């Protein structure tokens, strides 16, 4: 019985190895992934990467769990209200894989501290799930300058049709306000390299977009259905896992 339980414990990554192969799994185990933004999209991306067996991960988010997060965000429970999203998820991910080398940074990224973040860690991939324009674009800019592979999430808010979620180059996206804003900012920064992103071709529901003055660094907020950010997060995880 003890032997069977040990085999069951050791089997959780073997199921992924059956699909991806031993060589691929070894690369995943020896990889370091940075996930920035742990809201509706980023937390799911990080979890799927964790469950795939990645050896090292750094997660970054300064936010705490709020009641408005309950409809869509992985760390959001009534029991976690007011707690750090990064710390809640760190406990969860360590419970999934106790052997993961996990760095937890509950900090708000600003332009000036992004270069230091990228220089101290030897990242094999970056997942950008930031929804604030300035740090999002600066992270993309600095990652691309350093030739660190990065995949970025565009807007999942005000959309509801998962069949219209796509991978694309940022410069080929449409029907996405966040993509448009990111393109405009990157052009001003002198960066127009190809950037893989996840976006939706669906037209945003104008009724779901509201102006706001109570969210940090945001002029508007979007209504979001429970499943849409999770789908975006799974797309991001797929992109990373297949390319490690």
Coordinates of C-alpha atoms in Angstrom, one line a residue:
X1 CA 0.0 0.0 0.0
X2 CA 2.8 2.4 0.9
X3 CA 4.6 1.5 -2.4
X4 CA 1.4 2.2 -4.3
X5 CA 1.0 5.6 -2.7
X6 CA 4.6 6.6 -3.5
X7 CA 4.0 5.5 -7.1
X8 CA 0.9 7.7 -7.3
X9 CA 2.8 10.6 -5.8
X10 CA 5.5 10.3 -8.4
X11 CA 3.1 9.8 -11.3
X12 CA 1.6 13.3 -11.6
X13 CA 4.3 14.6 -14.0
X14 CA 4.6 11.2 -15.8
X15 CA 1.2 11.8 -17.4
X16 CA 2.5 14.9 -19.1
X17 CA 5.7 13.1 -20.0
X18 CA 3.7 10.4 -21.8
X19 CA 2.4 13.1 -24.1
X20 CA 5.4 15.4 -24.5
X21 CA 8.3 12.8 -24.1
X22 CA 11.1 12.5 -21.6
X23 CA 13.5 14.9 -23.3
X24 CA 10.8 17.6 -23.4
X25 CA 9.9 17.1 -19.8
X26 CA 13.6 17.4 -18.8
X27 CA 13.7 20.8 -20.5
X28 CA 10.6 21.9 -18.8
X29 CA 12.0 20.8 -15.4
X30 CA 15.1 22.8 -16.1
X31 CA 13.3 25.9 -17.2
X32 CA 12.6 29.2 -15.5
X33 CA 9.4 31.1 -16.3
X34 CA 8.5 34.6 -15.2
X35 CA 4.8 35.3 -14.9
X36 CA 3.9 39.0 -14.4
X37 CA 0.3 39.7 -13.5
X38 CA -1.8 37.2 -11.5
X39 CA -5.3 38.4 -12.1
X40 CA -7.9 36.5 -14.2
X41 CA -5.5 35.6 -17.0
X42 CA -2.0 35.3 -15.4
X43 CA -3.0 33.1 -12.4
X44 CA -4.4 30.4 -14.7
X45 CA -1.4 30.6 -17.0
X46 CA 1.0 30.2 -14.1
X47 CA -1.0 27.3 -12.7
X48 CA -1.0 25.4 -16.0
X49 CA 2.8 26.0 -16.3
X50 CA 3.2 24.8 -12.7
X51 CA 1.1 21.7 -13.3
X52 CA 3.2 20.9 -16.5
X53 CA 6.2 20.5 -14.1
X54 CA 8.3 23.6 -14.7
X55 CA 11.3 23.6 -12.4
X56 CA 11.5 27.3 -11.6
X57 CA 9.0 30.1 -11.7
X58 CA 8.9 33.7 -10.6
X59 CA 5.4 35.3 -10.0
X60 CA 4.8 39.0 -9.7
X61 CA 1.7 40.9 -8.6
X62 CA 1.2 43.6 -6.0
X63 CA -2.6 43.3 -5.8
X64 CA -4.7 41.9 -3.0
X65 CA -7.9 39.8 -3.5
X66 CA -11.0 42.0 -3.8
X67 CA -14.7 41.0 -3.8
X68 CA -14.9 42.1 -7.5
X69 CA -12.4 39.3 -8.3
X70 CA -14.7 36.5 -7.2
X71 CA -16.3 36.0 -10.6
X72 CA -13.2 35.1 -12.5
X73 CA -9.8 35.1 -10.6
X74 CA -8.2 31.9 -9.4
X75 CA -7.0 33.2 -6.0
X76 CA -10.3 34.8 -5.2
X77 CA -12.3 33.2 -2.4
X78 CA -14.2 34.7 0.4
X79 CA -11.6 33.2 2.7
X80 CA -8.8 35.0 0.8
X81 CA -10.3 38.5 0.6
X82 CA -7.7 41.1 1.4
X83 CA -4.8 38.7 1.0
X84 CA -1.9 39.1 -1.4
X85 CA -2.7 37.3 -4.7
X86 CA 0.9 36.4 -5.1
X87 CA 1.1 34.8 -1.6
X88 CA -2.2 33.0 -2.0
X89 CA -1.1 31.5 -5.3
X90 CA 2.4 30.7 -4.0
X91 CA 0.8 28.5 -1.4
X92 CA -1.4 26.8 -4.0
X93 CA 1.5 26.2 -6.5
X94 CA 3.8 24.8 -3.8
X95 CA 0.9 22.4 -2.8
X96 CA 0.7 21.3 -6.5
X97 CA 4.5 20.8 -6.8
X98 CA 6.4 21.0 -3.5
X99 CA 9.7 20.8 -5.5
X100 CA 9.1 23.9 -7.6
X101 CA 11.7 26.6 -7.1
X102 CA 9.3 29.5 -6.7
X103 CA 10.2 33.2 -6.3
X104 CA 7.3 35.3 -5.1
X105 CA 7.3 39.1 -5.7
X106 CA 4.2 40.9 -4.3
X107 CA 5.4 44.2 -5.8
X108 CA 3.9 46.7 -8.3
X109 CA 6.2 46.8 -11.4
X110 CA 7.2 50.2 -12.5
X111 CA 9.3 51.2 -15.5
X112 CA 12.4 51.8 -13.4
X113 CA 12.4 48.3 -11.6
X114 CA 11.7 46.2 -14.7
X115 CA 15.3 46.1 -16.0
X116 CA 16.5 44.9 -12.6
X117 CA 13.8 42.1 -12.6
X118 CA 14.9 40.9 -16.0
X119 CA 18.6 41.1 -15.2
X120 CA 18.6 39.2 -12.0
X121 CA 16.7 36.1 -13.3
X122 CA 17.8 33.9 -16.2
X123 CA 14.4 33.4 -17.7
X124 CA 13.6 31.0 -20.4
X125 CA 10.2 32.6 -21.0
X126 CA 8.1 35.5 -19.8
X127 CA 4.3 35.5 -19.6
X128 CA 3.0 39.1 -19.7
X129 CA -0.5 39.2 -18.1
X130 CA -0.4 42.9 -17.1
X131 CA -3.4 45.0 -17.8
X132 CA -1.9 48.4 -17.2
X133 CA -0.3 50.0 -20.3
X134 CA 2.9 51.6 -19.0
X135 CA 4.4 48.6 -17.2
X136 CA 3.1 46.2 -19.8
X137 CA 4.8 48.0 -22.6
X138 CA 8.0 48.6 -20.7
X139 CA 8.2 44.9 -19.8
X140 CA 7.7 43.9 -23.4
X141 CA 10.2 46.5 -24.6
X142 CA 12.9 45.4 -22.1
X143 CA 12.3 41.7 -22.7
X144 CA 12.6 42.1 -26.5
X145 CA 15.8 44.2 -26.1
X146 CA 17.3 41.3 -24.1
X147 CA 16.0 38.7 -26.6
X148 CA 14.1 37.0 -23.8
X149 CA 11.2 35.0 -25.2
X150 CA 7.8 36.6 -24.2
X151 CA 4.2 36.0 -24.9
X152 CA 1.6 38.6 -24.0
X153 CA -2.1 38.6 -23.2
X154 CA -4.3 41.2 -24.8
X155 CA -7.8 42.1 -23.6
X156 CA -10.2 39.4 -22.4
X157 CA -12.8 41.9 -20.9
X158 CA -16.1 42.7 -22.6
X159 CA -15.9 39.5 -24.6
X160 CA -17.6 36.1 -24.2
X161 CA -17.0 33.8 -27.3
X162 CA -14.1 31.5 -26.6
X163 CA -14.1 30.3 -30.2
X164 CA -12.7 33.6 -31.3
X165 CA -9.6 33.5 -29.1
X166 CA -6.4 33.3 -31.2
X167 CA -2.7 33.4 -31.3
X168 CA -1.3 36.2 -33.5
X169 CA 1.5 38.7 -33.9
X170 CA 0.5 41.9 -32.0
X171 CA 0.7 43.9 -35.3
X172 CA -2.0 41.7 -36.9
X173 CA -4.6 41.9 -34.1
X174 CA -7.9 43.7 -34.5
X175 CA -11.1 44.3 -32.5
X176 CA -8.9 44.7 -29.4
X177 CA -8.5 48.1 -27.6
X178 CA -5.6 46.9 -25.5
X179 CA -3.7 45.7 -28.6
X180 CA -4.2 49.1 -30.2
X181 CA -2.9 50.9 -27.1
X182 CA 0.1 48.6 -26.8
X183 CA 1.0 49.0 -30.5
X184 CA 0.8 52.7 -30.2
X185 CA 3.0 52.8 -27.1
X186 CA 5.6 50.4 -28.5
X187 CA 5.8 52.4 -31.7
X188 CA 6.6 55.5 -29.7
X189 CA 9.3 53.6 -27.9
X190 CA 10.8 52.6 -31.2
X191 CA 10.0 48.9 -30.9
X192 CA 8.2 47.2 -33.8
X193 CA 9.4 43.6 -33.6
X194 CA 7.0 40.7 -33.9
X195 CA 5.4 39.9 -30.6
X196 CA 3.3 36.7 -30.0
X197 CA 0.0 37.5 -28.2
X198 CA -3.3 35.9 -27.3
X199 CA -6.3 38.0 -28.3
X200 CA -9.9 37.7 -29.3
X201 CA -11.3 38.6 -32.8
X202 CA -14.7 39.3 -31.1
X203 CA -16.0 42.8 -31.1
X204 CA -16.0 44.1 -27.5
X205 CA -19.4 44.6 -26.0
X206 CA -19.6 48.4 -25.6
X207 CA -22.2 48.1 -22.7
X208 CA -19.6 46.2 -20.7
X209 CA -17.0 49.0 -20.7
X210 CA -17.2 51.5 -17.9
X211 CA -15.1 54.6 -17.0
X212 CA -13.6 54.3 -13.6
X213 CA -11.7 56.5 -11.1
X214 CA -11.1 53.9 -8.3
X215 CA -8.6 51.5 -10.0
X216 CA -4.9 52.2 -10.0
X217 CA -3.6 53.5 -13.3
X218 CA -6.8 52.6 -15.2
X219 CA -9.3 55.0 -16.9
X220 CA -11.8 52.2 -17.6
X221 CA -12.8 48.7 -16.5
X222 CA -14.6 46.0 -18.4
X223 CA -17.2 43.5 -17.4
X224 CA -15.8 40.0 -17.6
X225 CA -17.4 36.5 -17.7
X226 CA -15.9 33.8 -15.5
X227 CA -14.4 31.5 -18.2
X228 CA -12.8 34.0 -20.6
X229 CA -9.7 35.0 -18.7
X230 CA -9.1 31.3 -17.9
X231 CA -9.1 30.5 -21.6
X232 CA -6.6 33.3 -22.3
X233 CA -4.4 31.9 -19.5
X234 CA -4.5 28.4 -20.9
X235 CA -3.6 29.7 -24.3
X236 CA -0.6 31.5 -22.8
X237 CA 0.5 28.3 -21.0
X238 CA 0.2 26.3 -24.1
X239 CA 2.4 28.7 -26.0
X240 CA 5.1 28.5 -23.3
X241 CA 5.0 24.8 -22.7
X242 CA 5.2 23.9 -26.3
X243 CA 8.3 26.1 -26.8
X244 CA 10.4 25.4 -23.7

